[in-house]
Every structure is written in structure tokens, then in C-alpha cells.
Amino acid sequence: MSKTVIKVDHVGVKFQMGAEKVDNLKEFIIKKINRKIKYKEFWALKDVDFGIQQGDRIGILGLNGAGKSTLLKVIAGVLKATEGSVTTKGKIAPLLELGAGFDLQYTGAENIYLYGAVLGYSKEFIKERFNEIVEFSELGDFINVPVKNYSSGMKSRLGFSIATIVEPDILILDEVFAVGDAKFRKKSEKKIKSMFKDGVTVLFVSHNIEQVKNICNKAILLEKGRLIAQGDVLDVCEIYQDKLK
Amino acid sequence: MKQLIKNFKKYRFLLSELVIKDIKLKYRRSYLGILWTLIEPLLTMIVLSVVFSSFYGRNDRTFPIYVLSGRLLYSFFSNATKSAMRSIRTNGQMMKKVYVPKYIYPLSSILSQYVIFLISLIVLVCVAAYLRVKPTIHLLEAIVPLIILFVMVLGVGLILATLAVFFRDMEYLWGVILMMIMYCSAIFYDPERVVKTGNGWILQINPLYSVILNFRNTVIYGQGLDLNALLYSAGFSIAALVIGLFMFYKKQDQFIMNL
């Protein structure tokens, strides 16, 4: 029996949204004096409860605003749950869409080290894998050019290469196959599938149901912050498609 | 606590990467590179010395170094607090995606400014040698105000970083406050003039002035530390650090929602 690597325990996330956005001191003071600050509470996630076994590939489905990204943020540890808790075992590597988080002034090579450091790896570890990352990204001599001169495809290729070559235990893929040419897309799908064999756990968010079916073995479906279905990927996809009609 | 130290060790490489990045990018694409940390204060010193010695008739031989020491300490204070304040917002994209201890961002921006500041002290050494200011044993004590200054900036920086997430106009407000602090720090005038008018308290309540005073005492005048100024600046710095840490830890989970 494989072990549970992610345990999401009755998680709820509450956002406190000002009816209007007050983000400066001047407005804050004026409105405070007039007692005009109103807060609207809003649960982005409510009572979400499930577990993920090692080696599972979970597709996360749901319409826009269902809470998919919030759920990923809670699992990645970026956002703290208002209630409930999330426990994870192992190294999580989020795959940033379009290589968000790169420093644009920095060259590709420098960004590899920076991004590796952000993921919590040591210098030696990244040095060992540096060539592999450059090779996989197919950037060639562009690796020494500042990232601001990269095309969006190049950025996502570099981001993908770093996140996958460092061999994380849990990989978070948030709409990542939307960019990049068909050739690289095929290559990256192949890479991810080869990682399945090593027992990587994948969280995959996409609106493309075919892709979800292709990559995942299980799925969960969110609606307005609540978990309404979980289980085998084909079953959940069917429920989701019914919802779409 | 143990968890905190373990976490810090894990992200030590990230901290050094971020510090190096700040310094590297600041001087990339400039012809003279890191030399600017030396040239820029030297040029301002010349301008200020010329202006104030001819306008106010200060013909004191050590006046250039007086101006330079004040200006170097003030500009570290100003640059480091400003960049700490912006650090959360500029790294917001990253923060939304990957878990990193959040204090890493203000800490790294302050550390990189501190490194630049320490490098720029070389100018002070050169000017002091040129003006034949004799080093004394008290020069070793200069390390005390330098440490106090770092703690002060860290404390103030954490407070500002927290506030700036919720109030975007903090940046403008802090710019004005910084200007006030500058004029109250006796960078290019003689504090005696202010004391004579009966407004000496303005200098006394300014913790940055206490640091500058002690720094000048040890470096230029070959005196020991002024005990009152030492206690006041140290007390202020520790209080600021405690308040800063408290505010930062209390509010850091809400940063994401406000970025």
C-alpha cells in the first residue's frame, strides 16, 4: 500500500474582501472616520477533505472561480488555510506558468540558480544538474542572454526544465501546456510520463479534459469552493462534462 | 525555534543568491560597475564641502570627512529602508507561487545595501588618509554604531515592509519622513548651531543622529563612544526590531491576499 503524501484535512479558506479595495492610507483614514469600511466575507474553499497517495496523478477540475488555484496555493504552503490543515511529505515544485518568478534582468543561467534556490535546493545540487537543465530547455547560447529578451515559449521551456529536472516528489502543473510549440509540448509530456515511473505525485490543473484524461489517473471536482466529486479520472470527467452542459 | 533555525539553514543559499543578485544587477551595464559605490559618495562629498565651506565659511580641515561620514550612514539608512519596504511587493509574483520564508525578502534587500555601504566605507578611509586624520585606538569602537545601525534598519525595514503591503502610499509618506530625518541628522551642518538656538532636542530624539554622532566620535575625533547616544540608539533599535518582528509575523499570512 502506498503512503499518503498529501493530506488535505477539512480545509477552508476565507477571504476578507473590502467592498471597495482600500489600499492606501489616505482612503483608509477617510473611510475609517466616516465608518465606511465594509468587509465582505467569502469562502474560496470550504470543508475540502481528501488524501493523495504517492504516485497518484490528480487532475483538479472546476469552472473558473471554483477554487482550483486557491487549493494549489494552500497545498504549496503559500496560503494559510483559515480552518483545517494540509500536511505534505516531500519536495514540492510548482511549475510556474510562463516562468513567472524569473528575474528579467538576469540571464537564463543565473535564473537557474536563483529559481533552484527559491525551491530550496543547495548550490551543489543545482550545479550538478545545470547542464541537464540547459540541454532539456533547448536554449543553447540563449542561456547567457537576459530573460527579458526571451520569447514566452523560451521562458516556459526554461521554467519547465528547472522544475522537472530537480526531481521533486510532488509536481504542481497549473495550465502549463498552454504555451510552447507542439514539439516541446510532446517532449514535456513525455518527460512527465517518465517521472511517473519514479513515483512522482502530480497535481494537474487544466480546462482541457483530454489532457487531464491523458495524464491523470484520478481527479477531483470543485464547485464554488466545495469538493463535489472525487475518484477515478474518467468518472469525474463525466460528471464535469455533465455540469458543462 | 528549532524549526526556525532549520528553515533558515535550508534557505541560506537563497538568501545569499538574493543578496548577490541585488548587488550584481545594480551595477550591471554601467561602465564603471561597482566603482560607483565609491565615486558617487566622493562626488557628493566634494559638492557639499564646496557649497557649505564657501557659503557658511567653514574652513575646518576635516569638514569633507565630516560631511562624508554623515552622508554615508544616512544614505544607507534611506536606501535600505526604502528597498526593504518595496521588497514584499516586488517579489509578490514569486511569493504567490512558491513557499519561501517571507522575511527572506526584506532581510536580503537590507543585507545587500549593507554590503554596498561597507564597501563604500573605503572612500572614507581614503579621504581620511588624504586629510591626515590620525586613526586612534577608538577607531575599533566604530563597529558598535555600525552594528546598531544595522539592527535599526532591520527593525524599521520590517515595520515598513508590513505597512507597505496594506497601504501603498507608505512609499510617499516615508519619502517625506526620510527628508525630515536627513535635515535632523546634522549631516552637513554643525550641531552646535542648532543647540545654540535651543532646538537641540530635535537632534537628541533622532536615533540616527546618535549613531552618526558616535561614528564620528570614533572615526574623526578619536574619542570614545558617547554613552547617552549609545544607550538611546541601541534601545531604539532593539525596540524597533521587536516591534518589526511582531508586526511582520502577525500579518505575514495576509500578505498574499493584499498583493
Coordinates of C-alpha atoms in Angstrom, one line a residue:
Chain A
M1 CA 0.0 0.0 0.0
S2 CA 1.5 3.3 -1.0
K3 CA 1.6 6.1 1.6
T4 CA -0.3 9.3 1.7
V5 CA 1.8 12.2 0.6
I6 CA -0.7 15.0 0.8
K7 CA -3.5 15.1 3.3
V8 CA -6.0 17.9 3.0
D9 CA -8.0 17.9 6.2
H10 CA -11.3 19.8 6.1
V11 CA -9.7 22.9 4.7
G12 CA -11.5 26.2 4.4
V13 CA -10.1 29.5 3.2
K14 CA -11.8 32.7 3.9
F15 CA -11.1 35.9 2.1
Q16 CA -12.0 39.2 3.6
M17 CA -12.7 41.5 0.8
G18 CA -13.4 45.1 1.2
A19 CA -16.5 46.1 -0.7
E20 CA -14.2 48.5 -2.4
K21 CA -10.5 48.0 -2.4
V22 CA -8.8 50.3 0.1
D23 CA -5.1 50.0 -0.3
N24 CA -3.8 53.3 0.7
L25 CA -3.5 55.2 4.0
K26 CA -5.4 58.3 2.8
E27 CA -8.5 56.4 1.9
F28 CA -8.3 54.2 4.9
I29 CA -8.3 57.1 7.3
I30 CA -11.0 59.0 5.5
K31 CA -13.2 55.9 5.4
K32 CA -12.4 54.9 8.9
I33 CA -13.6 58.3 10.1
N34 CA -16.8 58.0 8.1
R35 CA -17.1 54.4 9.2
K36 CA -17.4 53.4 5.6
I37 CA -15.2 50.3 5.5
K38 CA -17.3 47.3 4.8
Y39 CA -15.9 43.8 4.6
K40 CA -17.5 41.1 2.6
E41 CA -16.6 37.6 3.7
F42 CA -16.2 35.0 1.1
W43 CA -15.1 31.4 1.4
A44 CA -12.9 30.4 -1.5
L45 CA -12.7 26.9 -0.2
K46 CA -15.0 25.2 2.4
D47 CA -14.6 21.8 4.0
V48 CA -12.4 20.3 1.4
D49 CA -11.2 17.0 2.5
F50 CA -9.2 14.4 0.6
G51 CA -5.9 12.5 0.6
I52 CA -3.4 11.8 -2.2
Q53 CA -1.3 8.7 -2.3
Q54 CA 2.3 8.6 -3.6
G55 CA 2.4 8.2 -7.3
D56 CA -1.2 9.5 -7.9
R57 CA -1.8 11.9 -10.7
I58 CA -4.6 14.1 -9.6
G59 CA -6.5 16.3 -12.1
I60 CA -8.2 19.2 -10.5
L61 CA -11.3 20.2 -12.4
G62 CA -13.8 23.0 -11.9
L63 CA -15.1 26.1 -13.6
N64 CA -13.4 29.5 -13.2
G65 CA -13.6 30.6 -9.7
A66 CA -14.2 27.2 -8.3
G67 CA -11.2 27.5 -6.0
K68 CA -8.6 25.4 -8.0
S69 CA -5.8 27.9 -7.7
T70 CA -6.6 28.6 -4.1
L71 CA -6.4 24.9 -3.4
L72 CA -3.0 24.7 -5.1
K73 CA -1.7 27.6 -3.1
V74 CA -2.8 26.0 0.1
I75 CA -1.1 22.8 -0.8
A76 CA 2.1 24.6 -1.9
G77 CA 2.2 26.3 1.5
V78 CA 1.9 29.8 0.1
L79 CA -1.5 30.5 1.5
K80 CA -2.5 29.5 5.0
A81 CA -5.8 27.8 5.5
T82 CA -8.3 29.6 7.7
E83 CA -9.5 26.3 9.1
G84 CA -8.4 22.7 8.8
S85 CA -4.8 21.8 7.8
V86 CA -2.7 20.4 5.0
T87 CA 0.2 18.1 5.6
T88 CA 2.6 17.2 2.8
K89 CA 5.6 14.9 2.6
G90 CA 8.4 15.6 0.3
K91 CA 9.7 18.3 -2.0
I92 CA 7.1 20.3 -3.9
A93 CA 8.0 22.0 -7.1
P94 CA 5.4 24.3 -8.6
L95 CA 5.7 24.8 -12.3
L96 CA 5.1 28.5 -12.8
E97 CA 3.2 29.4 -15.9
L98 CA 5.2 31.4 -18.3
G99 CA 8.2 31.3 -16.0
A100 CA 6.7 33.9 -13.6
G101 CA 9.2 34.5 -10.9
F102 CA 12.2 34.8 -13.1
D103 CA 14.2 37.9 -12.7
L104 CA 14.0 39.6 -16.1
Q105 CA 17.4 41.3 -15.8
Y106 CA 19.1 38.1 -15.0
T107 CA 20.4 35.7 -17.7
G108 CA 18.9 32.3 -18.1
A109 CA 21.9 30.7 -16.4
E110 CA 21.7 32.9 -13.4
N111 CA 17.9 32.3 -13.2
I112 CA 18.5 28.6 -13.0
Y113 CA 20.5 29.1 -9.8
L114 CA 18.0 31.7 -8.4
Y115 CA 15.0 29.6 -9.1
G116 CA 16.7 26.5 -7.7
A117 CA 17.4 28.4 -4.5
V118 CA 13.8 29.5 -4.3
L119 CA 12.7 25.9 -4.5
G120 CA 15.1 25.3 -1.5
Y121 CA 17.9 23.4 -3.2
S122 CA 21.6 23.8 -2.5
K123 CA 24.1 25.2 -4.8
E124 CA 25.9 21.9 -5.3
F125 CA 22.7 20.2 -6.2
I126 CA 21.9 22.7 -8.9
K127 CA 25.4 22.8 -10.2
E128 CA 25.3 19.0 -10.8
R129 CA 22.1 19.3 -12.9
F130 CA 22.9 22.6 -14.6
N131 CA 23.9 21.1 -17.9
E132 CA 21.0 18.8 -18.0
I133 CA 18.6 21.7 -17.5
V134 CA 20.2 23.8 -20.2
E135 CA 20.1 20.8 -22.6
F136 CA 16.5 20.0 -21.9
S137 CA 15.4 23.6 -22.4
E138 CA 17.0 23.7 -25.8
L139 CA 18.0 27.2 -25.2
G140 CA 21.6 26.8 -26.4
D141 CA 23.5 30.0 -26.4
F142 CA 20.5 32.0 -25.3
I143 CA 21.2 30.7 -21.8
N144 CA 23.6 33.7 -21.3
V145 CA 21.1 36.3 -22.5
P146 CA 18.9 38.2 -20.1
V147 CA 15.5 36.6 -19.7
K148 CA 13.7 39.9 -20.7
N149 CA 14.8 39.1 -24.2
Y150 CA 13.2 35.7 -24.2
S151 CA 10.1 34.8 -26.0
S152 CA 7.2 33.5 -23.9
G153 CA 7.9 30.0 -25.2
M154 CA 11.5 30.1 -24.2
K155 CA 10.6 31.3 -20.7
S156 CA 8.2 28.4 -20.2
R157 CA 10.7 25.9 -21.6
L158 CA 13.3 27.1 -19.1
G159 CA 10.7 27.0 -16.2
F160 CA 9.6 23.6 -17.2
S161 CA 13.2 22.3 -17.4
I162 CA 14.1 23.5 -14.0
A163 CA 11.0 22.3 -12.2
T164 CA 11.3 18.8 -13.6
I165 CA 15.0 18.1 -13.7
V166 CA 15.3 18.7 -10.0
E167 CA 13.2 15.6 -9.4
P168 CA 10.6 16.8 -6.9
D169 CA 8.3 14.4 -5.0
I170 CA 5.3 16.5 -5.8
L171 CA 4.9 18.4 -9.0
I172 CA 2.2 21.1 -9.4
L173 CA 1.2 21.8 -13.0
D174 CA -1.1 24.8 -13.4
E175 CA -2.2 25.3 -17.0
V176 CA 1.3 24.8 -18.2
F177 CA 0.8 23.2 -21.6
A178 CA -1.0 26.2 -22.9
V179 CA 2.3 27.6 -24.3
G180 CA 5.3 26.3 -26.1
D181 CA 5.3 24.7 -29.6
A182 CA 3.9 21.3 -30.3
K183 CA 7.3 19.7 -30.4
F184 CA 8.2 20.9 -26.9
R185 CA 4.8 20.1 -25.6
K186 CA 5.2 16.5 -26.7
K187 CA 8.7 16.3 -25.2
S188 CA 7.4 17.7 -21.9
E189 CA 4.5 15.3 -21.8
K190 CA 7.0 12.5 -22.3
K191 CA 9.2 13.8 -19.6
I192 CA 6.3 14.0 -17.1
K193 CA 5.3 10.5 -18.0
S194 CA 8.8 9.2 -17.4
M195 CA 8.6 10.9 -14.0
F196 CA 5.5 8.8 -13.2
K197 CA 7.7 5.7 -13.1
D198 CA 9.8 7.2 -10.4
G199 CA 6.7 7.7 -8.3
V200 CA 6.2 11.4 -8.6
T201 CA 2.9 12.8 -7.4
V202 CA 1.3 15.2 -9.8
L203 CA -1.4 17.8 -9.3
F204 CA -2.7 19.0 -12.6
V205 CA -5.0 21.9 -13.3
S206 CA -6.4 22.2 -16.8
H207 CA -9.5 23.0 -18.6
N208 CA -8.6 20.6 -21.3
I209 CA -10.4 17.4 -20.4
E210 CA -8.5 15.3 -23.0
Q211 CA -5.2 16.3 -21.4
V212 CA -6.5 15.5 -17.9
K213 CA -7.6 12.1 -19.1
N214 CA -4.2 11.6 -20.8
I215 CA -2.1 12.5 -17.8
C216 CA -4.1 11.7 -14.6
N217 CA -5.4 8.6 -13.1
K218 CA -7.6 10.3 -10.5
A219 CA -9.5 13.6 -10.4
I220 CA -11.4 15.8 -8.0
L221 CA -14.1 18.3 -9.0
L222 CA -14.6 21.6 -7.2
E223 CA -17.6 23.8 -7.4
K224 CA -17.9 27.1 -5.6
G225 CA -15.2 26.1 -3.1
R226 CA -16.7 22.7 -2.3
L227 CA -15.5 19.3 -3.3
I228 CA -18.3 17.7 -5.1
A229 CA -16.7 14.6 -6.6
Q230 CA -13.5 12.6 -6.4
G231 CA -12.3 9.3 -7.7
D232 CA -11.3 7.7 -11.0
V233 CA -10.5 10.3 -13.7
L234 CA -13.0 9.0 -16.2
D235 CA -15.9 9.1 -13.8
V236 CA -15.1 12.6 -12.5
C237 CA -14.6 13.9 -16.1
E238 CA -18.0 12.6 -17.0
I239 CA -19.6 14.4 -14.0
Y240 CA -17.7 17.6 -15.1
Q241 CA -18.9 17.3 -18.6
D242 CA -22.5 16.9 -17.5
K243 CA -22.0 20.1 -15.5
L244 CA -20.9 21.9 -18.5
K245 CA -24.0 21.2 -20.5
Chain B
M1 CA 12.6 28.0 17.4
K2 CA 14.5 24.9 16.3
Q3 CA 12.2 24.7 13.3
L4 CA 13.1 28.3 12.5
I5 CA 16.8 27.7 12.6
K6 CA 16.4 24.6 10.4
N7 CA 14.4 26.5 8.0
F8 CA 16.9 29.3 7.9
K9 CA 19.7 26.9 7.1
K10 CA 17.7 25.5 4.3
Y11 CA 17.2 28.9 2.7
R12 CA 20.7 30.3 3.4
F13 CA 21.6 29.7 -0.2
L14 CA 18.5 31.6 -1.4
L15 CA 19.5 34.5 0.9
S16 CA 23.0 34.7 -0.5
E17 CA 21.6 34.4 -4.0
L18 CA 19.2 37.3 -3.5
V19 CA 21.9 39.5 -1.9
I20 CA 24.3 38.8 -4.8
K21 CA 21.5 39.4 -7.3
D22 CA 20.7 42.8 -5.9
I23 CA 24.4 43.9 -6.0
K24 CA 25.1 42.4 -9.4
L25 CA 22.0 44.0 -11.0
K26 CA 22.6 47.4 -9.5
Y27 CA 25.9 47.8 -11.3
R28 CA 25.4 45.7 -14.4
R29 CA 25.5 47.7 -17.6
S30 CA 27.3 50.6 -16.0
Y31 CA 30.7 51.2 -17.4
L32 CA 32.4 51.6 -14.0
G33 CA 30.4 48.9 -12.3
I34 CA 30.9 48.6 -8.6
L35 CA 33.3 51.5 -8.6
W36 CA 30.2 53.7 -8.5
T37 CA 29.7 52.8 -4.8
L38 CA 33.0 54.8 -4.3
I39 CA 32.7 57.5 -6.8
E40 CA 29.2 58.6 -6.0
P41 CA 29.7 59.5 -2.3
L42 CA 33.0 61.1 -3.2
L43 CA 31.4 63.4 -5.7
T44 CA 28.6 64.3 -3.3
M45 CA 31.1 65.0 -0.6
I46 CA 33.0 67.4 -2.9
V47 CA 29.8 69.2 -3.8
L48 CA 28.6 69.5 -0.3
S49 CA 32.1 70.5 1.0
V50 CA 32.4 73.2 -1.6
V51 CA 28.9 74.5 -1.1
F52 CA 29.0 74.6 2.7
S53 CA 32.6 75.7 3.2
S54 CA 32.1 78.7 0.9
F55 CA 28.6 79.6 1.9
Y56 CA 28.9 79.1 5.6
G57 CA 32.6 79.9 5.8
R58 CA 33.6 76.5 7.3
N59 CA 37.2 76.2 6.7
D60 CA 37.7 73.3 9.0
R61 CA 40.2 70.8 7.5
T62 CA 38.2 67.8 8.5
F63 CA 34.9 69.2 7.1
P64 CA 34.9 66.9 4.0
I65 CA 35.1 63.8 6.1
Y66 CA 32.5 65.2 8.5
V67 CA 30.1 65.5 5.6
L68 CA 31.1 62.2 4.1
S69 CA 30.6 60.1 7.2
G70 CA 27.2 61.6 7.9
R71 CA 26.1 61.2 4.3
L72 CA 27.3 57.6 4.0
L73 CA 25.4 56.5 7.1
Y74 CA 22.3 58.4 6.1
S75 CA 22.2 57.1 2.6
F76 CA 22.5 53.5 3.9
F77 CA 19.6 54.2 6.2
S78 CA 17.5 55.7 3.5
N79 CA 18.2 53.2 0.7
A80 CA 17.9 50.1 2.9
T81 CA 14.6 51.1 4.5
K82 CA 13.2 52.0 1.1
S83 CA 14.2 48.8 -0.5
A84 CA 13.0 46.7 2.4
M85 CA 9.7 48.5 2.2
R86 CA 9.3 47.6 -1.5
S87 CA 10.7 44.0 -1.2
I88 CA 7.4 42.3 -0.5
R89 CA 5.6 43.9 -3.4
T90 CA 8.4 43.4 -5.9
N91 CA 8.7 39.7 -5.0
G92 CA 4.9 39.3 -4.9
Q93 CA 4.7 37.2 -8.0
M94 CA 7.2 34.7 -6.6
M95 CA 5.6 34.7 -3.2
K96 CA 2.2 33.7 -4.7
K97 CA 3.7 30.6 -6.2
V98 CA 6.4 29.1 -4.0
Y99 CA 6.7 28.8 -0.3
V100 CA 9.7 30.8 0.9
P101 CA 10.0 32.2 4.4
K102 CA 8.8 35.8 3.8
Y103 CA 11.3 37.6 6.0
I104 CA 14.0 36.5 3.4
Y105 CA 12.9 39.3 1.1
P106 CA 13.3 42.3 3.4
L107 CA 16.3 40.7 5.0
S108 CA 18.1 40.1 1.7
S109 CA 17.4 43.6 0.4
I110 CA 18.8 45.2 3.6
L111 CA 21.8 42.9 3.6
S112 CA 22.7 43.8 0.0
Q113 CA 22.5 47.5 0.9
Y114 CA 24.7 46.9 3.9
V115 CA 27.3 45.2 1.8
I116 CA 27.3 48.1 -0.6
F117 CA 27.5 50.5 2.3
L118 CA 30.5 48.7 3.9
I119 CA 32.3 48.8 0.5
S120 CA 31.7 52.5 0.3
L121 CA 33.4 53.0 3.6
I122 CA 36.7 52.5 1.6
V123 CA 36.2 56.1 0.4
L124 CA 36.1 57.3 3.9
V125 CA 39.4 55.6 4.7
C126 CA 41.0 57.2 1.6
V127 CA 39.7 60.7 2.4
A128 CA 40.8 60.3 6.0
A129 CA 44.3 59.3 4.9
Y130 CA 44.4 62.2 2.4
L131 CA 43.3 64.7 5.1
R132 CA 45.7 63.1 7.6
V133 CA 43.1 62.3 10.2
K134 CA 45.1 60.1 12.6
P135 CA 43.5 56.8 13.5
T136 CA 43.3 56.1 17.2
I137 CA 42.5 53.1 19.3
H138 CA 38.9 54.3 19.4
L139 CA 38.6 53.5 15.8
L140 CA 37.9 49.9 16.7
E141 CA 34.8 51.1 18.6
A142 CA 33.3 52.3 15.3
I143 CA 32.0 48.8 14.8
V144 CA 29.4 49.4 17.6
P145 CA 27.4 52.2 15.8
L146 CA 27.7 50.2 12.6
I147 CA 26.0 47.2 14.3
I148 CA 23.4 49.4 15.9
L149 CA 22.6 51.0 12.6
F150 CA 22.0 47.6 11.0
V151 CA 19.6 46.5 13.8
M152 CA 17.8 49.8 13.5
V153 CA 17.4 49.5 9.7
L154 CA 16.2 45.9 10.1
G155 CA 13.6 46.9 12.6
V156 CA 12.4 49.9 10.7
G157 CA 12.5 47.9 7.5
L158 CA 10.3 45.2 8.8
I159 CA 7.7 47.7 10.1
L160 CA 7.7 49.5 6.7
A161 CA 7.5 46.3 4.7
T162 CA 4.4 45.2 6.6
L163 CA 2.7 48.6 6.4
A164 CA 3.5 49.0 2.7
V165 CA 1.6 45.8 1.8
F166 CA -1.6 47.2 3.2
F167 CA -1.0 50.9 2.4
R168 CA 0.5 51.7 -1.0
D169 CA 1.1 55.3 -0.2
M170 CA 3.5 54.5 2.6
E171 CA 6.3 55.0 0.0
Y172 CA 5.5 58.6 -0.5
L173 CA 4.9 59.2 3.2
W174 CA 8.2 57.6 4.1
G175 CA 10.0 59.7 1.4
V176 CA 8.9 62.8 3.3
I177 CA 9.8 61.4 6.7
L178 CA 13.2 60.5 5.3
M179 CA 13.8 64.1 4.2
M180 CA 12.9 65.2 7.7
I181 CA 15.3 62.7 9.2
M182 CA 18.0 63.9 6.9
Y183 CA 17.7 67.6 8.0
C184 CA 17.6 66.5 11.6
S185 CA 20.8 64.4 11.4
A186 CA 23.4 67.2 11.2
I187 CA 24.9 65.7 8.1
F188 CA 26.3 69.0 6.7
Y189 CA 25.9 71.5 9.5
D190 CA 27.4 71.9 12.9
P191 CA 25.1 70.6 15.6
E192 CA 26.3 73.4 17.9
R193 CA 24.4 75.9 15.7
V194 CA 21.1 74.0 16.4
V195 CA 21.9 73.6 20.1
K196 CA 22.5 77.4 20.4
T197 CA 19.0 78.2 19.1
G198 CA 17.6 76.0 21.8
N199 CA 16.4 73.3 19.5
G200 CA 19.0 70.7 20.4
W201 CA 16.2 68.3 21.4
I202 CA 15.5 67.7 17.7
L203 CA 18.8 66.1 17.3
Q204 CA 18.6 64.2 20.6
I205 CA 15.4 62.5 19.8
N206 CA 16.7 61.4 16.4
P207 CA 18.2 57.9 16.8
L208 CA 20.0 58.2 13.5
Y209 CA 21.8 61.3 14.7
S210 CA 23.0 59.3 17.8
V211 CA 24.5 56.7 15.6
I212 CA 26.2 59.3 13.3
L213 CA 27.5 61.1 16.4
N214 CA 29.1 58.0 17.8
F215 CA 30.5 57.1 14.4
R216 CA 32.1 60.5 14.1
N217 CA 33.5 60.4 17.6
T218 CA 35.3 57.2 17.0
V219 CA 36.4 57.8 13.4
I220 CA 37.2 61.5 13.2
Y221 CA 37.7 62.8 16.7
G222 CA 39.4 59.9 18.2
Q223 CA 37.1 59.9 21.2
G224 CA 35.3 57.1 22.9
L225 CA 31.5 56.5 22.4
D226 CA 29.1 58.9 23.9
L227 CA 27.2 56.9 26.4
N228 CA 23.9 58.6 26.3
A229 CA 23.8 58.5 22.5
L230 CA 24.9 54.8 22.6
L231 CA 22.1 53.8 25.0
Y232 CA 19.5 55.8 23.2
S233 CA 20.3 54.4 19.7
A234 CA 20.7 50.9 21.0
G235 CA 17.4 51.0 22.9
F236 CA 15.6 52.5 20.0
S237 CA 17.0 49.9 17.6
I238 CA 16.1 46.9 19.7
A239 CA 12.6 48.3 20.3
A240 CA 12.2 48.8 16.6
L241 CA 13.3 45.3 15.9
V242 CA 11.0 43.7 18.4
I243 CA 8.0 45.7 17.1
G244 CA 9.0 45.0 13.5
L245 CA 9.3 41.2 14.1
F246 CA 6.0 41.2 15.9
M247 CA 4.1 43.1 13.2
F248 CA 5.7 41.1 10.4
Y249 CA 4.9 37.7 12.0
K250 CA 1.4 38.8 12.9
K251 CA 0.5 39.9 9.4
Q252 CA 2.6 37.8 7.1
D253 CA -0.2 35.3 6.3
Q254 CA -2.3 38.1 5.0
F255 CA 0.3 39.4 2.6
I256 CA -0.7 37.1 -0.3
M257 CA -4.3 38.4 -0.3
N258 CA -3.2 42.0 -0.4
L259 CA -0.6 41.8 -3.1

